[in-house]
mmCIF file with all atom_site columns, C-alpha atoms in Angstrom:
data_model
loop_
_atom_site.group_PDB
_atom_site.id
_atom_site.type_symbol
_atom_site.label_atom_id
_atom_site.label_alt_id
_atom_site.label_comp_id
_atom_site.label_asym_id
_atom_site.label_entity_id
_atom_site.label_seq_id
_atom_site.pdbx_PDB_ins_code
_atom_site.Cartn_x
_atom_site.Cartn_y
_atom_site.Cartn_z
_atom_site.occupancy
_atom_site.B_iso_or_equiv
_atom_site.pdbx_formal_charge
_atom_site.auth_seq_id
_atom_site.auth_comp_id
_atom_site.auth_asym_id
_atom_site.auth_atom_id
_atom_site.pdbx_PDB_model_num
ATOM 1   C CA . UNK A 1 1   ? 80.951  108.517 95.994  1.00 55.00 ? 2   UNK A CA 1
ATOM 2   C CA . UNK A 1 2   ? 82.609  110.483 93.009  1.00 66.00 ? 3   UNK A CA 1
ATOM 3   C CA . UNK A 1 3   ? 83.493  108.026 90.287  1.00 73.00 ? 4   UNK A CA 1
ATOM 4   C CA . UNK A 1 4   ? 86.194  109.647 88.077  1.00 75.00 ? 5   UNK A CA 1
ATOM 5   C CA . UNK A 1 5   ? 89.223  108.500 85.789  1.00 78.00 ? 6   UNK A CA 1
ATOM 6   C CA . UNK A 1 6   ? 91.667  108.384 88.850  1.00 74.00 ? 7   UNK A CA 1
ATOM 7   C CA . UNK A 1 7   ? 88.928  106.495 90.821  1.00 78.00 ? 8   UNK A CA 1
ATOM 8   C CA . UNK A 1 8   ? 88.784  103.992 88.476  1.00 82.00 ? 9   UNK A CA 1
ATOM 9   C CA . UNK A 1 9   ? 92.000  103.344 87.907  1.00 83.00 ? 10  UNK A CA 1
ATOM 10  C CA . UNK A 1 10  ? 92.240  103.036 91.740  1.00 83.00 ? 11  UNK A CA 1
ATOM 11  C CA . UNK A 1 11  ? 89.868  100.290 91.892  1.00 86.00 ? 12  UNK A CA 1
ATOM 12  C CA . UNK A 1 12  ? 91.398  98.649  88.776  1.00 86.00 ? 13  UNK A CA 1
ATOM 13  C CA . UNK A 1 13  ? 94.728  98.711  90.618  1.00 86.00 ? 14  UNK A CA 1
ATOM 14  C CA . UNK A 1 14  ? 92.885  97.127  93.640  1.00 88.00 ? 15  UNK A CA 1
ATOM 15  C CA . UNK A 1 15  ? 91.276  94.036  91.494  1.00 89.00 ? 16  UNK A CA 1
ATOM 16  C CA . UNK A 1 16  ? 94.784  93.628  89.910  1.00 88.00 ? 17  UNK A CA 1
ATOM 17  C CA . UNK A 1 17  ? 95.812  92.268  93.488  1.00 88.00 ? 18  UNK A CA 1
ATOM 18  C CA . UNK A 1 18  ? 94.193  89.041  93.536  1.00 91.00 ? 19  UNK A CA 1
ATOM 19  C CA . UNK A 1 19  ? 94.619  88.768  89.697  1.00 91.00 ? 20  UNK A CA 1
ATOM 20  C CA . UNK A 1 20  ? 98.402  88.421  91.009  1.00 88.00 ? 21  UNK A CA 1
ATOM 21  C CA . UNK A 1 21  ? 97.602  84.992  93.035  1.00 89.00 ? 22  UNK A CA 1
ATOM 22  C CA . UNK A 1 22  ? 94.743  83.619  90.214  1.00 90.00 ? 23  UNK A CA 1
ATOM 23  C CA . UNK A 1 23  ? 97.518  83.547  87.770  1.00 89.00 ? 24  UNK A CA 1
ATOM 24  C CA . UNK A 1 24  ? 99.218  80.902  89.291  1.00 87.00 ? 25  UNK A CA 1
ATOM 25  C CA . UNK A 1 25  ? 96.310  78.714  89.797  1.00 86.00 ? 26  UNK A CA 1
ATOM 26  C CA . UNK A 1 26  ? 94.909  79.079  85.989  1.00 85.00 ? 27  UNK A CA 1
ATOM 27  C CA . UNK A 1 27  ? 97.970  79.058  83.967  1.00 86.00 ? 28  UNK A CA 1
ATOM 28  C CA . UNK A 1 28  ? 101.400 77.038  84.219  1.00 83.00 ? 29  UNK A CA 1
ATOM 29  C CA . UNK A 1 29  ? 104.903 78.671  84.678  1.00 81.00 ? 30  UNK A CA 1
ATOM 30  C CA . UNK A 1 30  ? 106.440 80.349  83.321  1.00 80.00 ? 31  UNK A CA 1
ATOM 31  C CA . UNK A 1 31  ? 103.327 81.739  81.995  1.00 85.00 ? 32  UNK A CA 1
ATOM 32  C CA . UNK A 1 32  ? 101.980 82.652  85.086  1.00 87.00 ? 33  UNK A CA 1
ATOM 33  C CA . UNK A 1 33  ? 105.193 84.635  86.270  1.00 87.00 ? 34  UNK A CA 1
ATOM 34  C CA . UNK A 1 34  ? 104.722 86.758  82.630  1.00 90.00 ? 35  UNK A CA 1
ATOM 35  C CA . UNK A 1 35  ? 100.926 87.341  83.257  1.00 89.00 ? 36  UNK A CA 1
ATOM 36  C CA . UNK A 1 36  ? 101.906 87.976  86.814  1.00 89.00 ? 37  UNK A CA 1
ATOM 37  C CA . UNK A 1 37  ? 104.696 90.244  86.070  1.00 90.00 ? 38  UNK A CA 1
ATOM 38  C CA . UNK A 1 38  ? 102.807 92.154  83.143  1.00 90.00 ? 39  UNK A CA 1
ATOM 39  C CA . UNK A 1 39  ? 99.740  92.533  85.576  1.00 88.00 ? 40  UNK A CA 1
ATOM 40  C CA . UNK A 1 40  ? 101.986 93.529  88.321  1.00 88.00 ? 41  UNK A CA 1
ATOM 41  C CA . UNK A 1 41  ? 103.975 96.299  86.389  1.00 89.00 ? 42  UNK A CA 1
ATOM 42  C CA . UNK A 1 42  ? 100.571 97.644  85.013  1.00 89.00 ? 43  UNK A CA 1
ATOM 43  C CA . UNK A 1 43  ? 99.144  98.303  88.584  1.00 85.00 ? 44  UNK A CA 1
ATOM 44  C CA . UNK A 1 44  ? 102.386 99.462  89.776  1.00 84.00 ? 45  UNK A CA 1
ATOM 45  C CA . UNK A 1 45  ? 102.176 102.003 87.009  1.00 85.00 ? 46  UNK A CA 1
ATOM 46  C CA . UNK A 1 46  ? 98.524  103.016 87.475  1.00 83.00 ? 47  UNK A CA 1
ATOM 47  C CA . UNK A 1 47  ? 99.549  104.183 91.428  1.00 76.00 ? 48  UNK A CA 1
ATOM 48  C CA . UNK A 1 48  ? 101.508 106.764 89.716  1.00 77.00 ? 49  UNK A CA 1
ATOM 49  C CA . UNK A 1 49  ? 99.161  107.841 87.343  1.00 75.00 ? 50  UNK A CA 1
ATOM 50  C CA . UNK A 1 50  ? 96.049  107.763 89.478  1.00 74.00 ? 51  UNK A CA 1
ATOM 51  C CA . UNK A 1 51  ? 97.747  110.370 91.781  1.00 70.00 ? 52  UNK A CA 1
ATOM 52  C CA . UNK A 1 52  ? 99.142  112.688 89.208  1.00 71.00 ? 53  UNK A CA 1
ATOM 53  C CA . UNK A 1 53  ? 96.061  112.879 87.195  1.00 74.00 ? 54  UNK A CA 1
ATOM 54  C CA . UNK A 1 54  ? 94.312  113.455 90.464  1.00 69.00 ? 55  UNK A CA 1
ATOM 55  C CA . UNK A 1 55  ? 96.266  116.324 91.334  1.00 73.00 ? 56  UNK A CA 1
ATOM 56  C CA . UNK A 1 56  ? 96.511  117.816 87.722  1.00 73.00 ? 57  UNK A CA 1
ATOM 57  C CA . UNK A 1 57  ? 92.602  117.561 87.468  1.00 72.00 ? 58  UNK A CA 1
ATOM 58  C CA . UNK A 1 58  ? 92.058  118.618 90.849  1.00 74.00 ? 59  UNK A CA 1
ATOM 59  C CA . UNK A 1 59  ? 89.942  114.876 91.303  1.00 69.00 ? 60  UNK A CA 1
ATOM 60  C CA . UNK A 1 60  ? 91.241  114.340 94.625  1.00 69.00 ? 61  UNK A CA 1
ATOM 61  C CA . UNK A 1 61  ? 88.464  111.842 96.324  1.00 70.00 ? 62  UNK A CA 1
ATOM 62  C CA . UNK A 1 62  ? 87.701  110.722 99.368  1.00 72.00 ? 63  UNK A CA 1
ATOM 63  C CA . UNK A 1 63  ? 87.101  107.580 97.824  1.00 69.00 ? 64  UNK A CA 1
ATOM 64  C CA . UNK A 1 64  ? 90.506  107.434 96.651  1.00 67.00 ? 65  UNK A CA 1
ATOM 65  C CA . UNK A 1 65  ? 92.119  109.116 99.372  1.00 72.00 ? 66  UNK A CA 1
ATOM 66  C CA . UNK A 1 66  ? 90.760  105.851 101.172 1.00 75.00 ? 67  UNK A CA 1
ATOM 67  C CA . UNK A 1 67  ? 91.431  103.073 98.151  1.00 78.00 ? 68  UNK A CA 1
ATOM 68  C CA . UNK A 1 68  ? 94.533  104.350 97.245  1.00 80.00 ? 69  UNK A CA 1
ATOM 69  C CA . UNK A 1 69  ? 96.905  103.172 100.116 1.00 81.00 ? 70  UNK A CA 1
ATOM 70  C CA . UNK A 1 70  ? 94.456  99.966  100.506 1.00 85.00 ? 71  UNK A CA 1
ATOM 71  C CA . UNK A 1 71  ? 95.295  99.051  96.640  1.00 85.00 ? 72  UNK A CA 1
ATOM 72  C CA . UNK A 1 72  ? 99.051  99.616  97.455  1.00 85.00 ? 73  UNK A CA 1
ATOM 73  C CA . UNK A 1 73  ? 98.863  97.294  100.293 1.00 87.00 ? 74  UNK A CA 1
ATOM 74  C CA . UNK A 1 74  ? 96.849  94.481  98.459  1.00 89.00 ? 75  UNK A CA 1
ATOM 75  C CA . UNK A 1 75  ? 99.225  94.570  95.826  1.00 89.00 ? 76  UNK A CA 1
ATOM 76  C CA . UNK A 1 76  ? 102.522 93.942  97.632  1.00 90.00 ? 77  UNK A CA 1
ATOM 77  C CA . UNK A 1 77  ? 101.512 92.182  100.596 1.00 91.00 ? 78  UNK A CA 1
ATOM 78  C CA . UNK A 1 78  ? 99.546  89.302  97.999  1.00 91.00 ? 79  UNK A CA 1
ATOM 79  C CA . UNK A 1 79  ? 102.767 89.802  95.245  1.00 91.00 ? 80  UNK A CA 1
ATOM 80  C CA . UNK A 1 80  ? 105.099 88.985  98.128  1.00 92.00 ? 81  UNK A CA 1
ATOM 81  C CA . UNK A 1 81  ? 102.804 86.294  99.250  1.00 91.00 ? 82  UNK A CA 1
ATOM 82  C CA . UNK A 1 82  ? 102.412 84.477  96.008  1.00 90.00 ? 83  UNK A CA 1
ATOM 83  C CA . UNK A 1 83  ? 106.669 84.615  95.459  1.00 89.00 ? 84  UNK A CA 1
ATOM 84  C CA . UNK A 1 84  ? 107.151 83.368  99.050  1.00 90.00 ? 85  UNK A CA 1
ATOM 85  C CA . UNK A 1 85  ? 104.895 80.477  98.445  1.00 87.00 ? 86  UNK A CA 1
ATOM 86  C CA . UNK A 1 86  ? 106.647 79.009  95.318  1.00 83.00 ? 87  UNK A CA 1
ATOM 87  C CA . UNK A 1 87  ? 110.184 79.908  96.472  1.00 80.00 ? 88  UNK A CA 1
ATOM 88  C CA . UNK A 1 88  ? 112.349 77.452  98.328  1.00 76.00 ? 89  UNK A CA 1
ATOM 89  C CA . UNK A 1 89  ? 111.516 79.512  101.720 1.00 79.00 ? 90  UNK A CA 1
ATOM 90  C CA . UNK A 1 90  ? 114.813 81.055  101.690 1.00 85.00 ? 91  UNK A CA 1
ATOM 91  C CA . UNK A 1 91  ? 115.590 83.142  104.997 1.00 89.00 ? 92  UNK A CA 1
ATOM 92  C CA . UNK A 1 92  ? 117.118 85.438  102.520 1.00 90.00 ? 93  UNK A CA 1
ATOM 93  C CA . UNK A 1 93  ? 113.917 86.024  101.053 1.00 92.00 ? 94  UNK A CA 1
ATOM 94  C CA . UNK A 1 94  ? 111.272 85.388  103.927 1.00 93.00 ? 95  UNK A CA 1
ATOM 95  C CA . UNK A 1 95  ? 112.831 87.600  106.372 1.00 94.00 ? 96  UNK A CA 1
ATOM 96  C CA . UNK A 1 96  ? 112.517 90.938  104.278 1.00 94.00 ? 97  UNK A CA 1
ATOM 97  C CA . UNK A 1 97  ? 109.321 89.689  103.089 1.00 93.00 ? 98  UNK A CA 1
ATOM 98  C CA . UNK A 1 98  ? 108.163 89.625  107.354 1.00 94.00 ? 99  UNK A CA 1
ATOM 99  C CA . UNK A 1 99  ? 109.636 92.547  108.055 1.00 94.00 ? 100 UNK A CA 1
ATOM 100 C CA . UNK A 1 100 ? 107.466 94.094  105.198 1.00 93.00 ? 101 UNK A CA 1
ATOM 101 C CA . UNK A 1 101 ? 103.813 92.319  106.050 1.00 92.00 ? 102 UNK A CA 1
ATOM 102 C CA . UNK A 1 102 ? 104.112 92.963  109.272 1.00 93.00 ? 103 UNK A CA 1
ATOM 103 C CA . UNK A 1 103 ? 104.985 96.480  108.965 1.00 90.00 ? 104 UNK A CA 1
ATOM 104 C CA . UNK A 1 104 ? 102.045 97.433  107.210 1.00 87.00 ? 105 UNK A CA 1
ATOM 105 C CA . UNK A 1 105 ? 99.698  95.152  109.611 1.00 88.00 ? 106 UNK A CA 1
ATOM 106 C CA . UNK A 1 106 ? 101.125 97.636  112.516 1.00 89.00 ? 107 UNK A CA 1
ATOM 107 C CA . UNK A 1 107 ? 100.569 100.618 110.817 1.00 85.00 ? 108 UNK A CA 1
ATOM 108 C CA . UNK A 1 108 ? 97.029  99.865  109.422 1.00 83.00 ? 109 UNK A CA 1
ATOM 109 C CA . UNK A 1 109 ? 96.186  98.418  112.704 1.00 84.00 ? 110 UNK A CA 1
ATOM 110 C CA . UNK A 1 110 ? 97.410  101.737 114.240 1.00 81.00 ? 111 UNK A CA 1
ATOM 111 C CA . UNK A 1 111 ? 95.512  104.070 111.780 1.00 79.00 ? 112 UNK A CA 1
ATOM 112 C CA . UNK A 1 112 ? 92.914  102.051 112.595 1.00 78.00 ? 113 UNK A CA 1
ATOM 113 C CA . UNK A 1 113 ? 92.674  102.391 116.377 1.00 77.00 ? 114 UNK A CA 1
ATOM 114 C CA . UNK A 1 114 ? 93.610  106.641 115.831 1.00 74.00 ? 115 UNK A CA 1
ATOM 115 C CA . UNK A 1 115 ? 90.480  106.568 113.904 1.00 70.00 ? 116 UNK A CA 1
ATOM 116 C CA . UNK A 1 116 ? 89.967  110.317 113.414 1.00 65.00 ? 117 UNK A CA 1
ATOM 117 C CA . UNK A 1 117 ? 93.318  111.189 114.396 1.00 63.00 ? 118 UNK A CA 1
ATOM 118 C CA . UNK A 1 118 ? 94.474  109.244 112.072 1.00 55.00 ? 119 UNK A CA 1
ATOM 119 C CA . UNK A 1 119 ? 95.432  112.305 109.878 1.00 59.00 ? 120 UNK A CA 1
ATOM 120 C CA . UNK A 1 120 ? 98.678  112.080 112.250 1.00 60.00 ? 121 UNK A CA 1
ATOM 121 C CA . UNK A 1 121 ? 99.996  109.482 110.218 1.00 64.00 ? 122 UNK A CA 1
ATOM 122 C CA . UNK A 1 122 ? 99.685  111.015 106.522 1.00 71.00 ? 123 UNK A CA 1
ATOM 123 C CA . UNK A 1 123 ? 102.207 109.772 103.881 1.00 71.00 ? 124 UNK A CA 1
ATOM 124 C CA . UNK A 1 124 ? 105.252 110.647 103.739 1.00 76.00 ? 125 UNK A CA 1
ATOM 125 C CA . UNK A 1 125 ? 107.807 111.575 100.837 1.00 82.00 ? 126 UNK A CA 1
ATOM 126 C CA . UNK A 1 126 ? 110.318 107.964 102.431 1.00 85.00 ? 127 UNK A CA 1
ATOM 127 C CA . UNK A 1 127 ? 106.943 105.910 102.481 1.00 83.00 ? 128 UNK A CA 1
ATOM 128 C CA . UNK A 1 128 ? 106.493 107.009 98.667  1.00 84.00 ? 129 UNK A CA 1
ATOM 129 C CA . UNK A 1 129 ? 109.618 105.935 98.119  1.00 89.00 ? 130 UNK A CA 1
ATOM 130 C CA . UNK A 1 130 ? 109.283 102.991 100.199 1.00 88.00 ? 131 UNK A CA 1
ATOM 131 C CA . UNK A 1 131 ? 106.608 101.659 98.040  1.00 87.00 ? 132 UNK A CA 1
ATOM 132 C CA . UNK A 1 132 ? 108.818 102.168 94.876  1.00 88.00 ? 133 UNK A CA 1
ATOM 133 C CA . UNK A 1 133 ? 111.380 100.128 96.071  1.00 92.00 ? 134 UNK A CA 1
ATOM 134 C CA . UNK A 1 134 ? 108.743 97.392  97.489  1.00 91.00 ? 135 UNK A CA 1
ATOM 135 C CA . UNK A 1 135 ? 107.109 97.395  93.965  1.00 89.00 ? 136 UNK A CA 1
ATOM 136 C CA . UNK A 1 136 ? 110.127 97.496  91.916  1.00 92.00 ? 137 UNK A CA 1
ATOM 137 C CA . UNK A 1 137 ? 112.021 94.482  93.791  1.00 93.00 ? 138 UNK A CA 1
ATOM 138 C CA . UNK A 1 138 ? 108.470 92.414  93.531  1.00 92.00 ? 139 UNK A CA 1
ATOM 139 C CA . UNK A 1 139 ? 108.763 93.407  89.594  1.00 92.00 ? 140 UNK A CA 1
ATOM 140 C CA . UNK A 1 140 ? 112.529 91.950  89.502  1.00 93.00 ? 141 UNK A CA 1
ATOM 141 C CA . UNK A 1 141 ? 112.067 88.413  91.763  1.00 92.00 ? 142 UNK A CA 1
ATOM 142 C CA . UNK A 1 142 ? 108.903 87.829  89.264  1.00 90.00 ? 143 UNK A CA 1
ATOM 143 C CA . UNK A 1 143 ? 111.161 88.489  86.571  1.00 91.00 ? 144 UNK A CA 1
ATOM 144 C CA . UNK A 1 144 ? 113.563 86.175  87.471  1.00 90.00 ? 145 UNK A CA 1
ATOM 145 C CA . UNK A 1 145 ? 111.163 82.870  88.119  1.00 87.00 ? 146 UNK A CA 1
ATOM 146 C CA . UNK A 1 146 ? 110.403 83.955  84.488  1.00 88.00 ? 147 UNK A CA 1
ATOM 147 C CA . UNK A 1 147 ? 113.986 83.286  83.397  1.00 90.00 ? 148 UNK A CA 1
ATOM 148 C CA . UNK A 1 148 ? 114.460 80.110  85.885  1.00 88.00 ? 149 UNK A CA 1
ATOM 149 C CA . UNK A 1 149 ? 111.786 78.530  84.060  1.00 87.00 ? 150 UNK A CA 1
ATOM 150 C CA . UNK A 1 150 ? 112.500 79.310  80.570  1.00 87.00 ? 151 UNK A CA 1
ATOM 151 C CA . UNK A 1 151 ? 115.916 77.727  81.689  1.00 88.00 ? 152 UNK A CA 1
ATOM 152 C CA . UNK A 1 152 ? 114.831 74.887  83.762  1.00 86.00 ? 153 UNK A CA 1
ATOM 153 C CA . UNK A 1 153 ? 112.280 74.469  79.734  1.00 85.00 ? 154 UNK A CA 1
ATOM 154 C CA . UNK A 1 154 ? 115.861 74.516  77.960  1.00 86.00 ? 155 UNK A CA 1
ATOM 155 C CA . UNK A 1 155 ? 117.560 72.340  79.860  1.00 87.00 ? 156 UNK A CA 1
ATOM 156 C CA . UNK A 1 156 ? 114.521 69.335  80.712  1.00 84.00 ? 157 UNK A CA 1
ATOM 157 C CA . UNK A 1 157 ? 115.472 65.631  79.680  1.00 83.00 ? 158 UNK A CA 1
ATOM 158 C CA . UNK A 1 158 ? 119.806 67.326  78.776  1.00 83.00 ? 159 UNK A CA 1
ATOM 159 C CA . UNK A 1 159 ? 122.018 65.420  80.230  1.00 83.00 ? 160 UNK A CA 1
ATOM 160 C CA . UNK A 1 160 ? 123.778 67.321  83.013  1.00 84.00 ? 161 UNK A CA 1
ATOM 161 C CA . UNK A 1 161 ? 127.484 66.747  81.398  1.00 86.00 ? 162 UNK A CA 1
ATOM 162 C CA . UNK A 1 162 ? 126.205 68.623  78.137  1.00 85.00 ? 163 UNK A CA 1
ATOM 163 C CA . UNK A 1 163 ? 124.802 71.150  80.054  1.00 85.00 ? 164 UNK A CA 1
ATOM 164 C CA . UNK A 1 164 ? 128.228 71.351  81.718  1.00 86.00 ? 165 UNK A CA 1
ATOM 165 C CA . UNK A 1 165 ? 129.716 71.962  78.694  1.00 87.00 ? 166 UNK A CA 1
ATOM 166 C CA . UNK A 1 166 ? 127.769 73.930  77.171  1.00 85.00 ? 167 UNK A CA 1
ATOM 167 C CA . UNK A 1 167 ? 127.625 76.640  80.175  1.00 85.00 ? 168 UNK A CA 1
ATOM 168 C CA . UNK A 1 168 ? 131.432 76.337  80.022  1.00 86.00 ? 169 UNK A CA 1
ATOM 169 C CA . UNK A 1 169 ? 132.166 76.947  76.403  1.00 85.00 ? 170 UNK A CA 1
ATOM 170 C CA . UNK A 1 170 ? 132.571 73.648  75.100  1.00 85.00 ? 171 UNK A CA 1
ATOM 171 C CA . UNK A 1 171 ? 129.795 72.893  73.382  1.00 84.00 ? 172 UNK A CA 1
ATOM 172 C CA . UNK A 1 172 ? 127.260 75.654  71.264  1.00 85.00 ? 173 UNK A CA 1
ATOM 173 C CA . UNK A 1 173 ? 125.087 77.334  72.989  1.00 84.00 ? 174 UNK A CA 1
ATOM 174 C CA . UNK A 1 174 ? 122.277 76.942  70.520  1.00 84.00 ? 175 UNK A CA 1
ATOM 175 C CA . UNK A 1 175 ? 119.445 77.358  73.390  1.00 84.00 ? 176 UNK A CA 1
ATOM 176 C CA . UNK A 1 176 ? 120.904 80.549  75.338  1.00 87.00 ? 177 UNK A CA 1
ATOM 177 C CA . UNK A 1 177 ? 121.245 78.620  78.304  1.00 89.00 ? 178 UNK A CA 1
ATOM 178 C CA . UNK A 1 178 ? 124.170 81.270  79.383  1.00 90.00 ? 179 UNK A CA 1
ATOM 179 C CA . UNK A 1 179 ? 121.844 84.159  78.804  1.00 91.00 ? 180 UNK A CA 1
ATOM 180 C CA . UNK A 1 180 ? 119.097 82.460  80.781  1.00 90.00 ? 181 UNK A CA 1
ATOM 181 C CA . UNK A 1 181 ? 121.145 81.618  83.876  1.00 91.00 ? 182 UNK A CA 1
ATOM 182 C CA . UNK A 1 182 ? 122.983 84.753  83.905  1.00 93.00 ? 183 UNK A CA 1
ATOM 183 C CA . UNK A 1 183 ? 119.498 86.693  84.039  1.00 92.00 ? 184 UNK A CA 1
ATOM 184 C CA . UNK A 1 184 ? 118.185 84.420  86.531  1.00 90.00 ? 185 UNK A CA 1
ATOM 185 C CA . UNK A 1 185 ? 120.804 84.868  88.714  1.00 90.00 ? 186 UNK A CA 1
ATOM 186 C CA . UNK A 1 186 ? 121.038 88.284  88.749  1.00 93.00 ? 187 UNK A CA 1
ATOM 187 C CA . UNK A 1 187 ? 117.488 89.223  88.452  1.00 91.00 ? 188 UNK A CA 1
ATOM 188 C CA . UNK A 1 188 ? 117.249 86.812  91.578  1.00 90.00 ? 189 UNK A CA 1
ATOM 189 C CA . UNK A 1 189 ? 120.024 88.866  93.542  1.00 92.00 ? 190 UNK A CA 1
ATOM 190 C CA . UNK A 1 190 ? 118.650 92.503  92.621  1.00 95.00 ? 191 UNK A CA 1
ATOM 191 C CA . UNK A 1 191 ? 115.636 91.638  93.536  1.00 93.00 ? 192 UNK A CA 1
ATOM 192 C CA . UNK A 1 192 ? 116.664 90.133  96.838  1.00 94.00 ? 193 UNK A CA 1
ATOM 193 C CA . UNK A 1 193 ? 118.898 93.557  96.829  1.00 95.00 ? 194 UNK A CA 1
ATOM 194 C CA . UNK A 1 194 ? 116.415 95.657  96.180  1.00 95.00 ? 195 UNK A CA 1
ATOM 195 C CA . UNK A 1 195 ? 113.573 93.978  98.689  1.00 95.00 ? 196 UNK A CA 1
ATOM 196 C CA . UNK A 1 196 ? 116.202 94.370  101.408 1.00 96.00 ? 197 UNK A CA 1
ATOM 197 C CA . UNK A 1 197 ? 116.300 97.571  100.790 1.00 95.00 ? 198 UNK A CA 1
ATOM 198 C CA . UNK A 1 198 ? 112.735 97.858  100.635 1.00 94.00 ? 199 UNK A CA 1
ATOM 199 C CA . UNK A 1 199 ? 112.606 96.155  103.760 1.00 94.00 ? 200 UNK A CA 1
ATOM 200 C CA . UNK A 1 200 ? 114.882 98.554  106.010 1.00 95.00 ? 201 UNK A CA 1
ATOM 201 C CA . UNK A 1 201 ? 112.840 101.705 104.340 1.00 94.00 ? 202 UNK A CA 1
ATOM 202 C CA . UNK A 1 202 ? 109.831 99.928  105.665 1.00 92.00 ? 203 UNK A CA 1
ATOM 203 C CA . UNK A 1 203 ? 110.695 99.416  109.100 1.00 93.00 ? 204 UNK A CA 1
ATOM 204 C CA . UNK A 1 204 ? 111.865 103.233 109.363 1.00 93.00 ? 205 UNK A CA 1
ATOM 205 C CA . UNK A 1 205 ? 108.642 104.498 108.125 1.00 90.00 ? 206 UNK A CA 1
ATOM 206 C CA . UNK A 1 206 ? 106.921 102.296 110.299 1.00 89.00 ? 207 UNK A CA 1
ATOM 207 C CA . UNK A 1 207 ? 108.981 103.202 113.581 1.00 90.00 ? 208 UNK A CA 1
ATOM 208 C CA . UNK A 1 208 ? 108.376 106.832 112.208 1.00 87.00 ? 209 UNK A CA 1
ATOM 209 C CA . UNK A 1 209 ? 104.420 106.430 112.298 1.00 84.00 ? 210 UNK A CA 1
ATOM 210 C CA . UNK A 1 210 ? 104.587 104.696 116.001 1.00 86.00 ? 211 UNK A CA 1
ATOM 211 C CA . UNK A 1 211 ? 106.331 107.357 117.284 1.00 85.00 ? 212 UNK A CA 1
ATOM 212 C CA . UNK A 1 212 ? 103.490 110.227 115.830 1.00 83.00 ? 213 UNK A CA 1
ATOM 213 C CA . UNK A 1 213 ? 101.039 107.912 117.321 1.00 80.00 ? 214 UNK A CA 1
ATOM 214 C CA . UNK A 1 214 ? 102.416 107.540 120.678 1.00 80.00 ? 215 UNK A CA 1
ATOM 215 C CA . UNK A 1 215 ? 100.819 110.382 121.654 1.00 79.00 ? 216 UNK A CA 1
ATOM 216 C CA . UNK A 1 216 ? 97.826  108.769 121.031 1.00 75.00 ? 217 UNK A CA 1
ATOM 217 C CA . UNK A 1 217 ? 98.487  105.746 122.954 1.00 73.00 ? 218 UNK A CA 1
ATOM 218 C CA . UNK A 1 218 ? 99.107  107.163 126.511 1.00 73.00 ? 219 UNK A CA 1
ATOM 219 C CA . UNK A 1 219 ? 96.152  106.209 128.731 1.00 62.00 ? 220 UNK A CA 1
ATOM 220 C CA . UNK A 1 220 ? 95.954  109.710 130.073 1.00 54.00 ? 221 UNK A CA 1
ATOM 221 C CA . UNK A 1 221 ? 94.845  111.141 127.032 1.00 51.00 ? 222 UNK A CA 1
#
């Protein structure tokens, strides 16, 4: 194994993954979701740099020819995990979310059985972007549990009439509650937007794959 700056910034991407979950069993909300989302973002950046530096260096790796798609993986299938398990299980949200985990089960179960064939199913320029939109919706819905809890902080022990008022006009809005809703609620929708999206892309990439592989599959090979 070649250890290089790419490399390394591979692996750093792939111990970030976990990170993602420990936050939210070491630290309360919302400063989990920050940690989370700062962590998150910081990974997500590194898979672009890794790459680029890679190529500009001429670093490409076996090692991170293998790592690099495994760190990708870890990081959205465990980011989507952890925002699953502390939303209300909304079909809105877990569908996309399925669609998404299972897709890359499939497709890592299918490079699995090519084994040396497996070259078939190289990455293509919709997965790349794919894995944009996965990453930057996961970015967004972590962002917004940010701003639900900075709200749901603003507004604990106010009695729900003031709130009222205050959200309508009536009363000062010395605490920014209309800021704070108004980012939750539409962080919460482009992110559901955007994982949608995410979602579809996935599914077409993944029925793109099966069909290279099928090939593969036919028992008179």
């Amino acid at each position: 194994m070649r250890w290089n700056l790419p490399n390394i910034l591979t692996v750093l991407r792939l111990l970030a993954a976990p990170a993602v979950a420990v936050m939210f069993l070491y630290f309360t909300r919302p400063y989990a979701d920050w940690f989370a989302l700062v962590l998150f973002v910081s990974a997500a950046v590194t898979d672009w740099f890794d790459g680029y530096l890679a190529r500009a260096w001429k670093q490409e790796t076996k090692l991170g020819t293998m790592l690099d798609p495994i760190a990708d993986k870890a990081m959205v299938v465990i980011a989507l995990m952890v925002i699953v398990g502390f939303s209300s299980w909304s079909p809105w949200l877990v569908l996309p979310a399925t669609v998404i985990l299972f897709r890359e089960v499939f497709v890592s179960g299918l490079r699995e059985f090519l084994g040396d064939t497996a070259g078939t199913l190289k990455v293509t320029k919709l997965a790349k972007w794919k894995t944009t939109f996965q990453m930057t919706s996961i970015a967004v819905l972590f962002s917004q549990g940010v701003f639900e809890h900075y709200l749901g902080m603003s507004i604990f022990g106010m009695d729900a009439g003031l709130i009222q008022a205050i959200l309508n006009g009536e009363e000062e809005d010395v605490l920014g509650l209309g800021w704070k809703l108004f980012a939750m609620e539409w962080s919460g929708r482009a992110g559901l937007s955007l994982l949608w999206v995410s979602a579809a892309l996935t599914a077409l990439t993944g029925w793109d794959y099966f069909t290279k592989a099928l090939p593969y599959l036919k028992e008179n090979r």
